[in-house]
């Protein structure tokens, strides 16, 4: 039903002239007619009343007629009761005295005016003439004074004062004009048919002409504009009315095909998205537990607000029949409509605008639940029934409350709308980000429509990685039949696996094996960049792709040398060795093996053996053939500290002297760089191999077999350490000297008989001695070789001229060292003499009172002189040199001293072996019962 703001009642009929304007004066009615006359009507029951009263709901009759009131039709009238005046607008604006209606003033400038209004509080008159607006002020003593004159956009049809402003009806709209500045601001339109009408109410409010039923007539925009004029205290009423009008207007627009405009009004109404989605019957929505309050959706009458009427507008706006959603016929009509592209596009825009807020609320709920789960039992009583769980195959996923259910409805509907409008790429983007799409519904839709990319993204966002990878692998295999299979190349599996390396390493390894053969490089990059444990990757490759195992280890080593563990180093070396052994066996069977030929794999093996330390050299040495791969064998022997055997291979098997020298250089530099005492001079060892080739080759096989036998142990080092641990402090030094003696003896093969052996060897076959190589070694590395030891190893027939490149720089070096030591000695002696001289001077210059005090100073002076003399004698004794030759004999055992450690008796002439001296001292100690004395 329609609510009217005012009651209507018929007061008079059969007016003799056409009425142009109307005004009330007390209980009387003043009618201005088109012929210029003024008709005065009064209630029939109050004809004799002299005091004006209010109008009554009864019949009126003509009381008086004033012909010739105006020359032209009386367009407008207004009674000013406070001043007892009547203002009339006809040819001009005239002022009449009440109650007799005599004319007292006429404003000539108002000639041609078509509308006016009066501000009774201030006595301001405003009238419109053509496109001008004039304001006059009434002065009781002097009449009217002009105040303002403004221009307006068009002819003013209606006007009224509104405080300091003036409300104007121009064309078919209402505007507000500032009476001070003339600024104009729009209000709203007056309607499609009726002209604008502005009426001032006694309460000071304005009544703007709309007094038709806007919403019922379909004038929704005008009705919305009118809602905005409600006073601030009725904000709740205004919001409810606006929402109701927006919903009705949206349905009206939707029924008439204006889908986008319809969605804009649905947005403005804040209606639930399920209400809009009910218009799209082809959209499948997930089940929901949300219960909507009936009073939140006010569509049909706003019954909640009927008792909160307003004098400014109709309190109930009936919906148009076509938009009444309570009628089953309308619902069936909507369900029978065919979805069009425009309808779906309008829905997409609507859902996209609503999505941000809904997703934000759903995310906030998820965060709240995480916090709730974290605090656990502390808030166990807080809303215990709030959260519900469902199982989606990947664990328990909470869908607790309305926000996430609403987000699920929205995303599921949006995905379907995008697919129905041919926008699968946008659907994929939705799935790639945070979304709440219903898994079951979307999976069925995507499978039926063959939207493979979107289906993969759906699986991915729900952590269903195995299903996604199986689908991709299937599409890769079916690339020849599928129309979009070109988007699913093997690289697609690798791209999918990249984000899963840290969280799902087993899954990554399982499915990477599917593309390992077709995309080896990309798969290796996946393993390296994904931080998957190297041991795990190596194990998988060893089981599924052993031919690519070396490739992975090489790439890993190139990326970070320290990243590869000892186990993987050992694995890598074994792989290289296995391939080299196969290559050797193949060439050996064809009798094409050449020790100096290096395949790429053999180069890698040699490099790995030299640079890596994580493998077991003894194990690898047992795998090598006895008649080939000598360079590999030499490197392994070097790793086992078997330097003599390694050098023998370089010299006598490979016949590459430069490799032997490089080996010595590397060992020498590495030990000096790390401040480690190098083994007995490695260069002397190489020199001995050059000068004793027969002995070296004869003992090689025997020493190799002993080295690889299970009983072999590092006897020398163990025995030395045990010896050092068991003996006393004095005998520890003797043991150390013995060990040094054994080491020195090892360099010359036989202790104390190197010269004789050399003579014997050169007599038997001097042509086999590699003298040129030995001399070249001495000349190139003279600064790293003990000259005296090297000269002992050389044959006697070696010419001195050939030794000049070796002896020349060596002698110069030692001469320089001798000179430097002499200078240091002389400086120290001079320093001591200066100290004694200064003490002597201080003792001479001192004065003492008696001889007893002088005696200590004399003694000090005497002791200082004696100490200086002893030091000088000590330095002289240290200069004593003992010359040892091949003829020197031990005074105790009467054998040659040779290169053995010896001792010299204080007379400087008696020489004995150190071992003999030690034994003799031990026997003396036992015999005399005295401790062992040191020998000087």
Coordinates of N, CA and C in Angstrom, one line a residue, residues 714-722 739:
X714 N 102.0 -49.4 8.7 CA 103.1 -48.4 8.8 C 104.0 -48.7 10.0
X715 N 104.9 -49.7 9.8 CA 105.7 -50.2 10.9 C 106.6 -49.1 11.4
X716 N 107.2 -48.4 10.5 CA 108.3 -47.4 11.0 C 107.6 -46.4 11.9
X717 N 106.5 -45.8 11.5 CA 105.9 -44.7 12.2 C 105.4 -45.3 13.6
X718 N 104.8 -46.4 13.5 CA 104.3 -47.0 14.8 C 105.4 -47.3 15.7
X719 N 106.4 -48.0 15.2 CA 107.5 -48.4 16.1 C 108.2 -47.1 16.7
X720 N 108.3 -46.1 15.9 CA 109.0 -44.9 16.4 C 108.1 -44.2 17.5
X721 N 106.8 -44.2 17.3 CA 106.0 -43.6 18.3 C 105.9 -44.4 19.6
X722 N 105.9 -45.7 19.4 CA 105.9 -46.5 20.6 C 107.2 -46.4 21.4
X739 N 116.0 -42.6 14.6 CA 115.0 -42.5 13.5 C 115.5 -41.6 12.3

